[in-house]
Amino acid sequence: MMSKQPVSRIDGIAFFIIVLGILTILTPWFATQSGMDVSIFVTPMFLIIGILNIVAGLALFLVKSKT
């Protein structure tokens, strides 16, 4: 059982980075829903950036929780 610790500023930053990554991954889908033509080259870029944001947010959260 984990001990309850107060939420710190680092937790908020990690959460923000993870949410930003999720929104970045969903950006091409939102664009197609509004009628925009998404390039075949733009979509993988958004996916890669989004995945890297999620990984960075999780790493920040896990490193903070170890200390």
Tab-separated table of N, CA and C in Angstrom:
chain	number	residue	atom	x	y	z
A	1	MET	N	0.836	-1.178	0.000
A	1	MET	CA	0.000	0.000	0.000
A	1	MET	C	0.883	1.243	0.000
A	2	MET	N	0.576	2.149	-0.893
A	2	MET	CA	1.383	3.355	-1.008
A	2	MET	C	0.945	4.369	0.036
A	3	SER	N	1.929	5.084	0.568
A	3	SER	CA	1.598	6.130	1.533
A	3	SER	C	1.062	7.352	0.791
A	4	LYS	N	0.144	8.035	1.417
A	4	LYS	CA	-0.443	9.219	0.795
A	4	LYS	C	0.512	10.389	0.939
A	5	GLN	N	0.854	10.977	-0.191
A	5	GLN	CA	1.728	12.136	-0.208
A	5	GLN	C	0.971	13.285	-0.860
A	6	PRO	N	1.231	14.496	-0.429
A	6	PRO	CA	0.548	15.628	-1.061
A	6	PRO	C	0.990	15.791	-2.519
A	7	VAL	N	0.091	16.293	-3.314
A	7	VAL	CA	0.388	16.512	-4.729
A	7	VAL	C	1.334	17.699	-4.843
A	8	SER	N	2.401	17.501	-5.597
A	8	SER	CA	3.389	18.566	-5.749
A	8	SER	C	3.252	19.216	-7.127
A	9	ARG	N	4.053	20.215	-7.333
A	9	ARG	CA	4.057	20.925	-8.619
A	9	ARG	C	4.545	20.006	-9.737
A	10	ILE	N	5.490	19.120	-9.423
A	10	ILE	CA	6.008	18.185	-10.423
A	10	ILE	C	4.905	17.237	-10.899
A	11	ASP	N	4.024	16.820	-9.980
A	11	ASP	CA	2.905	15.962	-10.380
A	11	ASP	C	1.995	16.681	-11.368
A	12	GLY	N	1.741	17.950	-11.121
A	12	GLY	CA	0.909	18.732	-12.027
A	12	GLY	C	1.541	18.883	-13.398
A	13	ILE	N	2.846	19.101	-13.423
A	13	ILE	CA	3.551	19.230	-14.699
A	13	ILE	C	3.516	17.907	-15.452
A	14	ALA	N	3.734	16.793	-14.745
A	14	ALA	CA	3.690	15.476	-15.386
A	14	ALA	C	2.302	15.199	-15.953
A	15	PHE	N	1.261	15.524	-15.197
A	15	PHE	CA	-0.113	15.325	-15.674
A	15	PHE	C	-0.377	16.178	-16.909
A	16	PHE	N	0.083	17.423	-16.901
A	16	PHE	CA	-0.098	18.316	-18.043
A	16	PHE	C	0.599	17.764	-19.286
A	17	ILE	N	1.814	17.244	-19.129
A	17	ILE	CA	2.552	16.705	-20.271
A	17	ILE	C	1.842	15.476	-20.837
A	18	ILE	N	1.307	14.618	-19.963
A	18	ILE	CA	0.590	13.430	-20.430
A	18	ILE	C	-0.673	13.829	-21.194
A	19	VAL	N	-1.438	14.768	-20.657
A	19	VAL	CA	-2.658	15.224	-21.338
A	19	VAL	C	-2.307	15.897	-22.663
A	20	LEU	N	-1.233	16.668	-22.678
A	20	LEU	CA	-0.791	17.295	-23.923
A	20	LEU	C	-0.440	16.236	-24.966
A	21	GLY	N	0.201	15.152	-24.526
A	21	GLY	CA	0.523	14.059	-25.443
A	21	GLY	C	-0.717	13.400	-26.014
A	22	ILE	N	-1.725	13.173	-25.163
A	22	ILE	CA	-2.972	12.566	-25.635
A	22	ILE	C	-3.664	13.478	-26.641
A	23	LEU	N	-3.708	14.771	-26.350
A	23	LEU	CA	-4.335	15.710	-27.283
A	23	LEU	C	-3.553	15.804	-28.592
A	24	THR	N	-2.230	15.698	-28.515
A	24	THR	CA	-1.412	15.743	-29.727
A	24	THR	C	-1.678	14.526	-30.600
A	25	ILE	N	-1.854	13.360	-29.968
A	25	ILE	CA	-2.157	12.154	-30.733
A	25	ILE	C	-3.521	12.274	-31.411
A	26	LEU	N	-4.481	12.903	-30.738
A	26	LEU	CA	-5.832	13.019	-31.288
A	26	LEU	C	-5.997	14.165	-32.292
A	27	THR	N	-4.995	15.023	-32.428
A	27	THR	CA	-5.101	16.184	-33.312
A	27	THR	C	-5.447	15.825	-34.761
A	28	PRO	N	-4.785	14.839	-35.395
A	28	PRO	CA	-5.172	14.518	-36.786
A	28	PRO	C	-6.625	14.062	-36.908
A	29	TRP	N	-7.121	13.334	-35.919
A	29	TRP	CA	-8.521	12.896	-35.962
A	29	TRP	C	-9.461	14.093	-35.860
A	30	PHE	N	-9.165	15.021	-34.942
A	30	PHE	CA	-9.986	16.224	-34.826
A	30	PHE	C	-9.977	17.013	-36.135
A	31	ALA	N	-8.827	17.076	-36.785
A	31	ALA	CA	-8.726	17.823	-38.042
A	31	ALA	C	-9.582	17.184	-39.129
A	32	THR	N	-9.574	15.854	-39.218
A	32	THR	CA	-10.392	15.197	-40.243
A	32	THR	C	-11.880	15.349	-39.940
A	33	GLN	N	-12.262	15.421	-38.681
A	33	GLN	CA	-13.672	15.597	-38.328
A	33	GLN	C	-14.187	16.979	-38.727
A	34	SER	N	-13.293	17.951	-38.763
A	34	SER	CA	-13.715	19.301	-39.145
A	34	SER	C	-13.588	19.544	-40.646
A	35	GLY	N	-13.202	18.516	-41.402
A	35	GLY	CA	-13.168	18.626	-42.849
A	35	GLY	C	-11.811	18.967	-43.431
A	36	MET	N	-10.782	19.058	-42.614
A	36	MET	CA	-9.449	19.363	-43.133
A	36	MET	C	-8.814	18.098	-43.708
A	37	ASP	N	-8.009	18.268	-44.739
A	37	ASP	CA	-7.292	17.141	-45.328
A	37	ASP	C	-5.930	17.034	-44.650
A	38	VAL	N	-5.742	15.968	-43.896
A	38	VAL	CA	-4.497	15.790	-43.145
A	38	VAL	C	-3.488	15.063	-44.027
A	39	SER	N	-2.301	15.603	-44.108
A	39	SER	CA	-1.244	15.022	-44.927
A	39	SER	C	-0.766	13.699	-44.336
A	40	ILE	N	-0.313	12.809	-45.205
A	40	ILE	CA	0.208	11.516	-44.769
A	40	ILE	C	1.515	11.695	-43.987
A	41	PHE	N	2.195	12.818	-44.182
A	41	PHE	CA	3.450	13.065	-43.485
A	41	PHE	C	3.236	13.740	-42.134
A	42	VAL	N	2.133	14.459	-41.993
A	42	VAL	CA	1.877	15.193	-40.755
A	42	VAL	C	1.383	14.267	-39.650
A	43	THR	N	0.541	13.300	-40.000
A	43	THR	CA	-0.055	12.418	-38.997
A	43	THR	C	0.990	11.631	-38.207
A	44	PRO	N	1.973	10.969	-38.841
A	44	PRO	CA	2.981	10.260	-38.038
A	44	PRO	C	3.797	11.194	-37.148
A	45	MET	N	4.023	12.417	-37.606
A	45	MET	CA	4.760	13.368	-36.779
A	45	MET	C	3.984	13.670	-35.498
A	46	PHE	N	2.688	13.896	-35.621
A	46	PHE	CA	1.870	14.153	-34.441
A	46	PHE	C	1.838	12.935	-33.521
A	47	LEU	N	1.767	11.740	-34.098
A	47	LEU	CA	1.746	10.534	-33.280
A	47	LEU	C	3.055	10.362	-32.515
A	48	ILE	N	4.176	10.582	-33.184
A	48	ILE	CA	5.477	10.423	-32.528
A	48	ILE	C	5.651	11.460	-31.427
A	49	ILE	N	5.306	12.709	-31.695
A	49	ILE	CA	5.434	13.757	-30.681
A	49	ILE	C	4.520	13.462	-29.497
A	50	GLY	N	3.306	12.991	-29.765
A	50	GLY	CA	2.381	12.665	-28.687
A	50	GLY	C	2.875	11.529	-27.816
A	51	ILE	N	3.402	10.491	-28.441
A	51	ILE	CA	3.927	9.357	-27.673
A	51	ILE	C	5.123	9.793	-26.841
A	52	LEU	N	5.993	10.615	-27.404
A	52	LEU	CA	7.142	11.107	-26.638
A	52	LEU	C	6.697	11.964	-25.455
A	53	ASN	N	5.640	12.758	-25.632
A	53	ASN	CA	5.113	13.551	-24.515
A	53	ASN	C	4.588	12.659	-23.407
A	54	ILE	N	3.859	11.612	-23.770
A	54	ILE	CA	3.321	10.702	-22.761
A	54	ILE	C	4.450	9.998	-22.020
A	55	VAL	N	5.464	9.542	-22.741
A	55	VAL	CA	6.603	8.873	-22.107
A	55	VAL	C	7.345	9.833	-21.187
A	56	ALA	N	7.533	11.073	-21.627
A	56	ALA	CA	8.227	12.055	-20.785
A	56	ALA	C	7.428	12.358	-19.525
A	57	GLY	N	6.114	12.480	-19.649
A	57	GLY	CA	5.279	12.731	-18.476
A	57	GLY	C	5.308	11.582	-17.492
A	58	LEU	N	5.223	10.352	-18.005
A	58	LEU	CA	5.294	9.186	-17.121
A	58	LEU	C	6.660	9.082	-16.454
A	59	ALA	N	7.721	9.357	-17.211
A	59	ALA	CA	9.062	9.307	-16.631
A	59	ALA	C	9.219	10.349	-15.533
A	60	LEU	N	8.709	11.546	-15.769
A	60	LEU	CA	8.786	12.597	-14.756
A	60	LEU	C	8.016	12.199	-13.501
A	61	PHE	N	6.847	11.612	-13.680
A	61	PHE	CA	6.041	11.189	-12.537
A	61	PHE	C	6.725	10.053	-11.778
A	62	LEU	N	7.285	9.078	-12.504
A	62	LEU	CA	7.913	7.933	-11.843
A	62	LEU	C	9.209	8.320	-11.146
A	63	VAL	N	9.994	9.200	-11.745
A	63	VAL	CA	11.234	9.648	-11.107
A	63	VAL	C	10.911	10.417	-9.836
A	64	LYS	N	9.866	11.227	-9.881
A	64	LYS	CA	9.475	11.997	-8.704
A	64	LYS	C	8.996	11.074	-7.599
A	65	SER	N	8.266	10.003	-7.950
A	65	SER	CA	7.708	9.121	-6.931
A	65	SER	C	8.776	8.240	-6.287
A	66	LYS	N	9.924	8.063	-6.923
A	66	LYS	CA	11.005	7.256	-6.345
A	66	LYS	C	11.748	8.003	-5.252
A	67	THR	N	11.749	9.329	-5.315
A	67	THR	CA	12.494	10.110	-4.324
A	67	THR	C	11.635	10.443	-3.132
